[in-house]
Protein backbone atom coordinates (compact mmCIF):
# COMPACT_ATOMS: atom_id res chain seq x y z
CA UNK A 1 17.87 -17.27 -5.02
CA UNK A 2 19.08 -18.68 -8.29
CA UNK A 3 18.47 -18.49 -12.01
CA UNK A 4 20.76 -18.94 -15.05
CA UNK A 5 20.90 -15.64 -16.81
CA UNK A 6 19.79 -16.89 -20.21
CA UNK A 7 16.35 -17.98 -18.95
CA UNK A 8 14.17 -14.96 -19.89
CA UNK A 9 10.41 -15.16 -19.76
CA UNK A 10 7.63 -12.61 -19.83
CA UNK A 11 6.08 -12.54 -16.34
CA UNK A 12 3.35 -10.32 -15.05
CA UNK A 13 4.93 -10.12 -11.59
CA UNK A 14 8.42 -10.15 -10.00
CA UNK A 15 10.81 -12.47 -7.69
CA UNK A 16 14.11 -12.62 -5.85
CA UNK A 17 16.77 -14.51 -7.72
CA UNK A 18 20.50 -15.01 -7.29
CA UNK A 19 23.45 -16.66 -8.95
CA UNK A 20 23.91 -20.30 -9.79
CA UNK A 21 25.26 -23.12 -7.58
CA UNK A 22 28.43 -23.15 -9.69
CA UNK A 23 29.11 -19.51 -8.87
CA UNK A 24 28.48 -20.13 -5.14
CA UNK A 25 30.75 -23.13 -5.01
CA UNK A 26 33.55 -21.20 -6.64
CA UNK A 27 33.24 -18.35 -4.12
CA UNK A 28 32.82 -19.98 -0.72
CA UNK A 29 36.18 -20.80 0.84
CA UNK A 30 38.16 -18.33 -1.27
CA UNK A 31 40.75 -16.20 0.59
CA UNK A 32 39.94 -12.50 0.89
CA UNK A 33 40.86 -9.43 2.95
CA UNK A 34 38.34 -7.92 5.43
CA UNK A 35 40.65 -4.93 5.79
CA UNK A 36 44.16 -4.21 4.57
CA UNK A 37 45.60 -5.91 7.70
CA UNK A 38 42.89 -8.46 8.44
CA UNK A 39 42.81 -11.67 6.33
CA UNK A 40 39.50 -13.40 5.72
CA UNK A 41 37.71 -16.21 3.97
CA UNK A 42 34.51 -16.08 1.93
CA UNK A 43 31.60 -17.58 3.85
CA UNK A 44 27.79 -17.65 3.66
CA UNK A 45 25.92 -15.19 5.85
CA UNK A 46 24.86 -17.91 8.29
CA UNK A 47 28.49 -19.03 8.76
CA UNK A 48 29.83 -15.45 8.82
CA UNK A 49 27.47 -13.80 11.29
CA UNK A 50 28.64 -15.72 14.40
CA UNK A 51 32.23 -14.80 13.57
CA UNK A 52 31.71 -11.17 12.70
CA UNK A 53 29.29 -10.42 15.54
CA UNK A 54 32.06 -10.10 18.12
CA UNK A 55 34.02 -7.68 15.91
CA UNK A 56 30.99 -5.43 15.48
CA UNK A 57 30.01 -5.48 19.18
CA UNK A 58 33.57 -4.69 20.22
CA UNK A 59 33.76 -1.78 17.75
CA UNK A 60 36.72 -3.25 15.83
CA UNK A 61 34.57 -3.31 12.70
CA UNK A 62 31.41 -1.58 11.55
CA UNK A 63 28.68 -3.29 9.52
CA UNK A 64 29.66 -1.38 6.40
CA UNK A 65 33.25 -2.65 6.75
CA UNK A 66 32.26 -6.26 5.93
CA UNK A 67 33.12 -6.80 2.24
CA UNK A 68 30.99 -8.91 -0.07
CA UNK A 69 32.42 -11.85 -2.04
CA UNK A 70 29.37 -11.96 -4.29
CA UNK A 71 26.00 -13.70 -4.38
CA UNK A 72 25.65 -17.44 -3.84
CA UNK A 73 22.78 -19.83 -4.54
CA UNK A 74 21.02 -18.88 -1.30
CA UNK A 75 22.24 -15.33 -0.78
CA UNK A 76 25.25 -13.12 -0.37
CA UNK A 77 28.72 -14.48 0.45
CA UNK A 78 30.79 -12.35 2.83
CA UNK A 79 34.49 -11.90 3.53
CA UNK A 80 34.79 -13.00 7.17
CA UNK A 81 37.81 -12.79 9.49
CA UNK A 82 39.51 -16.13 9.82
CA UNK A 83 39.30 -16.02 13.64
CA UNK A 84 36.54 -14.96 16.06
CA UNK A 85 37.07 -11.71 17.92
CA UNK A 86 35.57 -10.94 21.26
CA UNK A 87 32.48 -13.11 21.77
CA UNK A 88 29.05 -12.87 20.23
CA UNK A 89 25.42 -12.56 21.16
CA UNK A 90 22.06 -13.14 19.55
CA UNK A 91 18.88 -11.36 20.60
CA UNK A 92 15.52 -13.06 20.04
CA UNK A 93 11.88 -12.31 20.84
CA UNK A 94 8.72 -14.31 21.12
CA UNK A 95 5.01 -13.84 20.60
CA UNK A 96 2.38 -16.06 19.11
CA UNK A 97 -1.17 -16.11 17.84
CA UNK A 98 -3.33 -18.50 15.88
CA UNK A 99 -5.74 -17.93 13.02
CA UNK A 100 -9.00 -19.01 11.50
CA UNK A 101 -8.78 -17.79 7.89
CA UNK A 102 -11.96 -16.69 6.18
CA UNK A 103 -12.51 -14.88 2.87
CA UNK A 104 -13.74 -11.29 3.05
CA UNK A 105 -15.52 -8.90 0.73
CA UNK A 106 -13.38 -6.79 -1.55
CA UNK A 107 -14.16 -3.12 -1.24
CA UNK A 108 -12.86 -0.15 -3.23
CA UNK A 109 -11.82 3.15 -1.70
CA UNK A 110 -11.67 6.65 -3.12
CA UNK A 111 -8.82 9.13 -3.17
CA UNK A 112 -8.87 11.52 -0.26
CA UNK A 113 -6.78 14.66 0.12
CA UNK A 114 -5.26 14.78 3.57
CA UNK A 115 -2.66 17.55 3.67
CA UNK A 116 -1.68 17.52 7.37
CA UNK A 117 -2.20 15.57 10.57
CA UNK A 118 -3.84 17.02 13.65
CA UNK A 119 -0.94 15.96 15.83
CA UNK A 120 0.22 19.41 16.72
CA UNK A 121 3.37 19.07 14.59
CA UNK A 122 1.94 20.21 11.26
CA UNK A 123 3.10 16.98 9.67
CA UNK A 124 0.92 14.97 7.34
CA UNK A 125 -0.26 11.66 8.83
CA UNK A 126 2.36 9.49 7.15
CA UNK A 127 5.17 11.65 8.45
CA UNK A 128 3.67 11.85 11.94
CA UNK A 129 3.21 8.08 12.02
CA UNK A 130 6.84 7.49 11.05
CA UNK A 131 8.08 9.76 13.86
CA UNK A 132 5.90 7.83 16.30
CA UNK A 133 7.19 4.45 15.03
CA UNK A 134 10.82 5.59 15.49
CA UNK A 135 10.21 7.14 18.93
CA UNK A 136 8.58 3.92 20.18
CA UNK A 137 11.34 1.78 18.78
CA UNK A 138 14.02 4.00 20.33
CA UNK A 139 12.36 3.85 23.75
CA UNK A 140 11.99 0.10 23.58
CA UNK A 141 15.48 -0.69 22.29
CA UNK A 142 17.33 1.83 24.45
CA UNK A 143 19.29 2.90 21.38
CA UNK A 144 20.87 -0.55 21.01
CA UNK A 145 22.14 -1.45 17.61
CA UNK A 146 20.44 -4.09 15.55
CA UNK A 147 23.28 -6.46 14.71
CA UNK A 148 22.97 -8.28 11.42
CA UNK A 149 25.13 -8.76 8.39
CA UNK A 150 24.66 -6.13 5.70
CA UNK A 151 22.90 -7.67 2.69
CA UNK A 152 22.54 -10.97 4.49
CA UNK A 153 20.49 -13.71 2.78
CA UNK A 154 18.16 -15.06 3.94
CA UNK A 155 16.71 -12.22 6.00
CA UNK A 156 17.11 -12.75 9.75
CA UNK A 157 14.11 -12.49 12.11
CA UNK A 158 13.42 -8.92 13.11
CA UNK A 159 15.37 -7.30 10.28
CA UNK A 160 12.18 -6.55 8.30
CA UNK A 161 9.41 -6.83 10.94
CA UNK A 162 6.93 -5.15 8.58
CA UNK A 163 7.00 -8.00 6.06
CA UNK A 164 3.62 -9.63 5.51
CA UNK A 165 2.84 -12.76 3.55
CA UNK A 166 -0.71 -12.68 2.13
CA UNK A 167 -2.57 -15.94 2.53
CA UNK A 168 -5.32 -17.13 0.16
CA UNK A 169 -7.65 -20.02 0.89
CA UNK A 170 -7.82 -22.71 -1.77
CA UNK A 171 -9.65 -26.04 -2.09
CA UNK A 172 -10.05 -27.83 1.20
CA UNK A 173 -7.93 -26.43 3.97
CA UNK A 174 -4.98 -25.57 1.75
CA UNK A 175 -3.41 -22.13 2.03
CA UNK A 176 -1.47 -20.41 -0.71
CA UNK A 177 0.96 -17.53 -0.21
CA UNK A 178 1.40 -15.79 -3.54
CA UNK A 179 1.80 -12.09 -2.71
CA UNK A 180 3.54 -9.99 -0.12
CA UNK A 181 2.83 -6.75 1.68
CA UNK A 182 4.08 -4.30 4.27
CA UNK A 183 2.62 -3.49 7.66
CA UNK A 184 2.28 0.33 7.74
CA UNK A 185 0.06 0.69 10.84
CA UNK A 186 -1.11 -1.66 13.56
CA UNK A 187 -4.13 -2.80 11.48
CA UNK A 188 -3.19 -1.99 7.86
CA UNK A 189 -1.03 -3.71 5.23
CA UNK A 190 0.10 -2.11 1.97
CA UNK A 191 0.17 -4.28 -1.15
CA UNK A 192 -0.41 -4.30 -4.91
CA UNK A 193 -3.91 -3.97 -6.37
CA UNK A 194 -3.36 -6.85 -8.83
CA UNK A 195 -2.86 -9.15 -5.78
CA UNK A 196 -6.40 -8.54 -4.52
CA UNK A 197 -8.59 -7.35 -7.41
CA UNK A 198 -10.56 -10.51 -8.27
CA UNK A 199 -12.69 -13.09 -6.43
CA UNK A 200 -9.85 -15.59 -6.95
CA UNK A 201 -7.48 -13.14 -5.37
CA UNK A 202 -9.52 -12.36 -2.29
CA UNK A 203 -7.03 -12.52 0.64
CA UNK A 204 -8.04 -14.54 3.71
CA UNK A 205 -5.34 -13.44 6.17
CA UNK A 206 -1.84 -12.09 6.49
CA UNK A 207 1.04 -13.82 8.22
CA UNK A 208 3.37 -11.55 10.17
CA UNK A 209 6.68 -12.23 11.96
CA UNK A 210 7.55 -15.28 9.89
CA UNK A 211 10.86 -15.88 8.10
CA UNK A 212 10.08 -19.49 7.16
CA UNK A 213 6.65 -19.03 5.69
CA UNK A 214 5.59 -22.70 5.75
CA UNK A 215 7.11 -23.69 9.07
CA UNK A 216 7.20 -20.55 11.18
CA UNK A 217 8.39 -20.54 14.76
CA UNK A 218 6.09 -19.55 17.61
CA UNK A 219 6.63 -15.81 17.09
CA UNK A 220 4.43 -15.46 14.00
CA UNK A 221 0.93 -13.89 13.88
CA UNK A 222 -1.88 -14.77 11.47
CA UNK A 223 -4.62 -12.12 11.30
CA UNK A 224 -7.74 -12.26 9.10
CA UNK A 225 -8.38 -9.56 6.50
CA UNK A 226 -11.48 -7.50 7.13
CA UNK A 227 -11.60 -5.45 3.95
CA UNK A 228 -9.61 -4.50 0.86
CA UNK A 229 -9.33 -0.97 -0.50
CA UNK A 230 -8.11 -0.85 -4.12
CA UNK A 231 -7.08 2.45 -5.71
CA UNK A 232 -10.17 3.69 -7.55
CA UNK A 233 -8.21 4.44 -10.71
CA UNK A 234 -6.62 1.00 -10.95
CA UNK A 235 -7.89 -0.51 -14.27
CA UNK A 236 -5.98 -3.77 -14.37
CA UNK A 237 -2.86 -2.37 -16.06
CA UNK A 238 0.42 -1.21 -14.57
CA UNK A 239 -0.81 2.20 -13.29
CA UNK A 240 -2.19 2.82 -9.81
CA UNK A 241 -1.30 -0.73 -8.81
CA UNK A 242 -1.74 -0.23 -5.06
CA UNK A 243 -4.14 -1.41 -2.33
CA UNK A 244 -4.54 -1.33 1.43
CA UNK A 245 -5.75 -4.32 3.50
CA UNK A 246 -7.55 -3.62 6.76
CA UNK A 247 -7.09 -6.43 9.34
CA UNK A 248 -9.64 -7.74 11.78
CA UNK A 249 -7.55 -6.65 14.72
CA UNK A 250 -4.32 -4.87 15.59
CA UNK A 251 -1.10 -6.79 15.42
CA UNK A 252 0.76 -7.40 18.66
CA UNK A 253 3.96 -5.42 18.19
CA UNK A 254 7.13 -7.29 18.98
CA UNK A 255 10.73 -7.17 17.76
CA UNK A 256 9.58 -9.36 14.81
CA UNK A 257 6.29 -7.58 14.06
CA UNK A 258 6.26 -3.80 13.70
CA UNK A 259 5.01 -1.20 11.16
CA UNK A 260 7.37 0.48 8.73
CA UNK A 261 7.62 4.11 7.69
CA UNK A 262 6.36 5.27 4.32
CA UNK A 263 8.66 7.18 2.00
CA UNK A 264 7.09 10.63 1.68
CA UNK A 265 9.66 12.51 -0.38
CA UNK A 266 8.45 12.74 -4.04
CA UNK A 267 12.06 13.05 -5.30
CA UNK A 268 14.43 10.11 -5.71
CA UNK A 269 17.17 9.61 -3.10
CA UNK A 270 20.82 10.07 -4.09
CA UNK A 271 22.28 7.44 -6.44
CA UNK A 272 24.47 6.17 -3.59
CA UNK A 273 21.40 5.08 -1.58
CA UNK A 274 20.78 1.44 -0.80
CA UNK A 275 17.56 -0.31 -1.95
CA UNK A 276 16.36 -3.82 -1.29
CA UNK A 277 13.39 -5.87 -2.44
CA UNK A 278 12.17 -8.66 -0.18
CA UNK A 279 9.76 -11.58 -0.44
CA UNK A 280 9.02 -15.29 -0.66
CA UNK A 281 8.74 -15.44 -4.48
CA UNK A 282 9.97 -17.87 -7.12
CA UNK A 283 13.59 -19.02 -7.07
CA UNK A 284 13.55 -20.38 -10.60
CA UNK A 285 11.39 -19.34 -13.55
CA UNK A 286 11.56 -22.83 -15.07
CA UNK A 287 10.49 -24.96 -12.14
CA UNK A 288 8.39 -22.17 -10.49
CA UNK A 289 9.81 -23.25 -7.14
CA UNK A 290 9.14 -20.64 -4.47
CA UNK A 291 11.27 -19.78 -1.52
CA UNK A 292 10.07 -20.96 1.90
CA UNK A 293 12.47 -18.46 3.48
CA UNK A 294 12.19 -14.67 3.32
CA UNK A 295 14.89 -13.41 0.98
CA UNK A 296 16.07 -9.95 -0.05
CA UNK A 297 18.11 -8.58 -2.93
CA UNK A 298 19.97 -5.29 -3.40
CA UNK A 299 18.84 -3.16 -6.36
CA UNK A 300 19.60 0.22 -7.95
CA UNK A 301 17.08 2.82 -9.09
CA UNK A 302 16.89 3.47 -12.85
CA UNK A 303 16.01 6.96 -14.16
CA UNK A 304 12.54 7.09 -15.72
CA UNK A 305 13.74 8.10 -19.15
CA UNK A 306 16.19 5.17 -19.24
CA UNK A 307 13.47 2.90 -17.95
CA UNK A 308 11.08 4.16 -20.63
CA UNK A 309 13.65 3.38 -23.31
CA UNK A 310 13.97 -0.17 -21.96
CA UNK A 311 10.27 -0.83 -22.09
CA UNK A 312 9.91 0.81 -25.52
CA UNK A 313 12.14 -2.01 -26.84
CA UNK A 314 9.57 -4.59 -25.60
CA UNK A 315 6.50 -4.48 -27.93
CA UNK A 316 4.48 -6.60 -25.46
CA UNK A 317 4.83 -3.94 -22.77
CA UNK A 318 3.30 -1.10 -24.84
CA UNK A 319 -0.24 -2.50 -24.44
CA UNK A 320 0.08 -2.41 -20.62
CA UNK A 321 2.02 0.90 -20.44
CA UNK A 322 0.18 3.10 -22.94
CA UNK A 323 1.42 6.29 -21.28
CA UNK A 324 4.88 4.87 -20.81
CA UNK A 325 6.75 4.75 -17.49
CA UNK A 326 5.31 7.78 -15.69
CA UNK A 327 6.42 9.42 -12.45
CA UNK A 328 3.98 7.45 -10.28
CA UNK A 329 6.22 4.46 -11.04
CA UNK A 330 9.73 3.55 -9.99
CA UNK A 331 12.19 1.38 -11.84
CA UNK A 332 14.90 -0.68 -10.22
CA UNK A 333 17.43 -3.28 -11.41
CA UNK A 334 20.44 -5.32 -10.32
CA UNK A 335 23.05 -4.13 -12.83
CA UNK A 336 24.71 -7.56 -12.63
CA UNK A 337 21.44 -9.17 -13.80
CA UNK A 338 21.70 -11.65 -10.92
CA UNK A 339 19.01 -10.64 -8.41
CA UNK A 340 15.50 -9.33 -8.92
CA UNK A 341 11.91 -9.72 -7.79
CA UNK A 342 9.64 -12.19 -9.58
CA UNK A 343 6.29 -14.01 -9.42
CA UNK A 344 5.16 -14.35 -5.85
CA UNK A 345 6.90 -11.18 -4.66
CA UNK A 346 4.17 -8.85 -5.95
CA UNK A 347 2.87 -6.40 -3.37
CA UNK A 348 6.04 -6.57 -1.32
CA UNK A 349 8.21 -3.57 -0.57
CA UNK A 350 11.01 -1.76 -2.34
CA UNK A 351 12.97 -0.71 0.74
CA UNK A 352 15.11 2.42 0.96
CA UNK A 353 17.66 1.65 3.66
CA UNK A 354 18.53 4.84 5.56
CA UNK A 355 20.78 3.47 8.31
CA UNK A 356 22.15 -0.03 8.50
CA UNK A 357 23.30 0.32 12.09
CA UNK A 358 19.87 0.97 13.63
CA UNK A 359 17.70 -0.65 11.01
CA UNK A 360 16.07 2.56 9.73
CA UNK A 361 14.37 2.36 6.36
CA UNK A 362 11.28 3.48 4.50
CA UNK A 363 8.89 1.72 2.09
CA UNK A 364 9.58 3.51 -1.18
CA UNK A 365 7.74 1.28 -3.63
CA UNK A 366 5.39 -1.66 -4.03
CA UNK A 367 6.43 -4.54 -6.25
CA UNK A 368 4.17 -4.30 -9.34
CA UNK A 369 5.43 -5.93 -12.54
CA UNK A 370 8.27 -6.46 -14.98
CA UNK A 371 9.45 -7.95 -18.25
CA UNK A 372 11.06 -11.17 -17.07
CA UNK A 373 13.19 -11.66 -13.95
CA UNK A 374 16.74 -10.35 -13.69
CA UNK A 375 16.68 -9.21 -17.33
CA UNK A 376 18.05 -6.06 -18.84
CA UNK A 377 14.62 -4.47 -18.47
CA UNK A 378 14.14 -2.92 -15.00
CA UNK A 379 11.36 -4.01 -12.70
CA UNK A 380 8.36 -1.73 -12.12
CA UNK A 381 7.29 -0.49 -8.68
CA UNK A 382 4.39 1.69 -7.60
CA UNK A 383 5.84 4.87 -6.10
CA UNK A 384 4.45 5.17 -2.55
CA UNK A 385 4.93 8.94 -2.28
CA UNK A 386 2.55 9.44 -5.21
CA UNK A 387 -0.29 7.73 -3.27
CA UNK A 388 -0.02 9.22 0.23
CA UNK A 389 -3.48 10.88 0.01
CA UNK A 390 -5.04 7.51 -0.91
CA UNK A 391 -3.20 5.66 1.84
CA UNK A 392 -3.74 8.27 4.54
CA UNK A 393 -7.46 8.54 3.74
CA UNK A 394 -7.81 4.86 4.67
CA UNK A 395 -5.26 4.37 7.45
CA UNK A 396 -5.68 7.76 9.18
CA UNK A 397 -9.10 8.98 7.95
CA UNK A 398 -9.51 11.59 10.73
CA UNK A 399 -5.95 12.87 10.26
CA UNK A 400 -4.99 11.48 13.68
CA UNK A 401 -2.06 9.10 14.22
């Protein structure tokens, strides 16, 4: 992810960007301290993970103990011990399917009030579904930790198994991936309405389980899109920018393909919480080059009033945000103005990371829009908790999970 900080452009959608090659070259190889008594050296995540893995497995270090040296051209640079510890291990999984992409008819769905699920727990469907997802994962994993470097770039396989790349058919047999999404049930993907609201934006299929989007390994799954449900109050502006894709069949759940929980709490998490945006969007707003590898970037939430003030300073944004930044939206930013989402990341998730050790997180927002990439103006995200009735009415229409 890279972009010089003085390249500001007005973009309708968002991308993951990082610091320049000069910054990366200056950081990698620098001496650092992992702990007060453990010397280290700054390395890329791919170089650091084999070294640090043994320390984590042996209990000498925890994931949160690994300091960051900053962001490099292709992701975060970590302070790694100078010597391996106690061995390492890598877990992998495999599953494969093939596809035959075809365009489908775009449908619109209404808002449905679904207060609770008939699961015997009294929980609403989204909450009951999340409990089920976590129970199944716990039974399958046997409570084993998911070992990966905190904030690692690019994202390792299985770290975000809900990530979906939305494929669009173009002239001939060409396929274009220009939006992302999140698998929220075995047959449903959450995305942004502006990704699927025109004939030109009719999605053909979704690609699941792929880190390298153009050259995936044999674990990926391509599944055709059956129908598209756009929020009935979406009018082409920045409000109600949310949609649900129904797939032709259920995904085959593996370590690399699995639904994610929805964030159901209408209030914002504590300021100390960790948030990430992930996608395959543009790396550079000048060349429009897009990442072939799934990337993620750490962000911070911005209070709505502060976000409103930022957008009020941009005259071009008033036309699209006539009511201002309202509470159905979220704002997030990298305070260093290094990383962000950008064009090609639309529809992807804003992830609230609950527990690094066991990979627990919720989908808190959907990438919607922004004024530039990695600028002083925060990015806009559709707040998922504001649209639970709409989502549940499509994904769990009979209140059953």
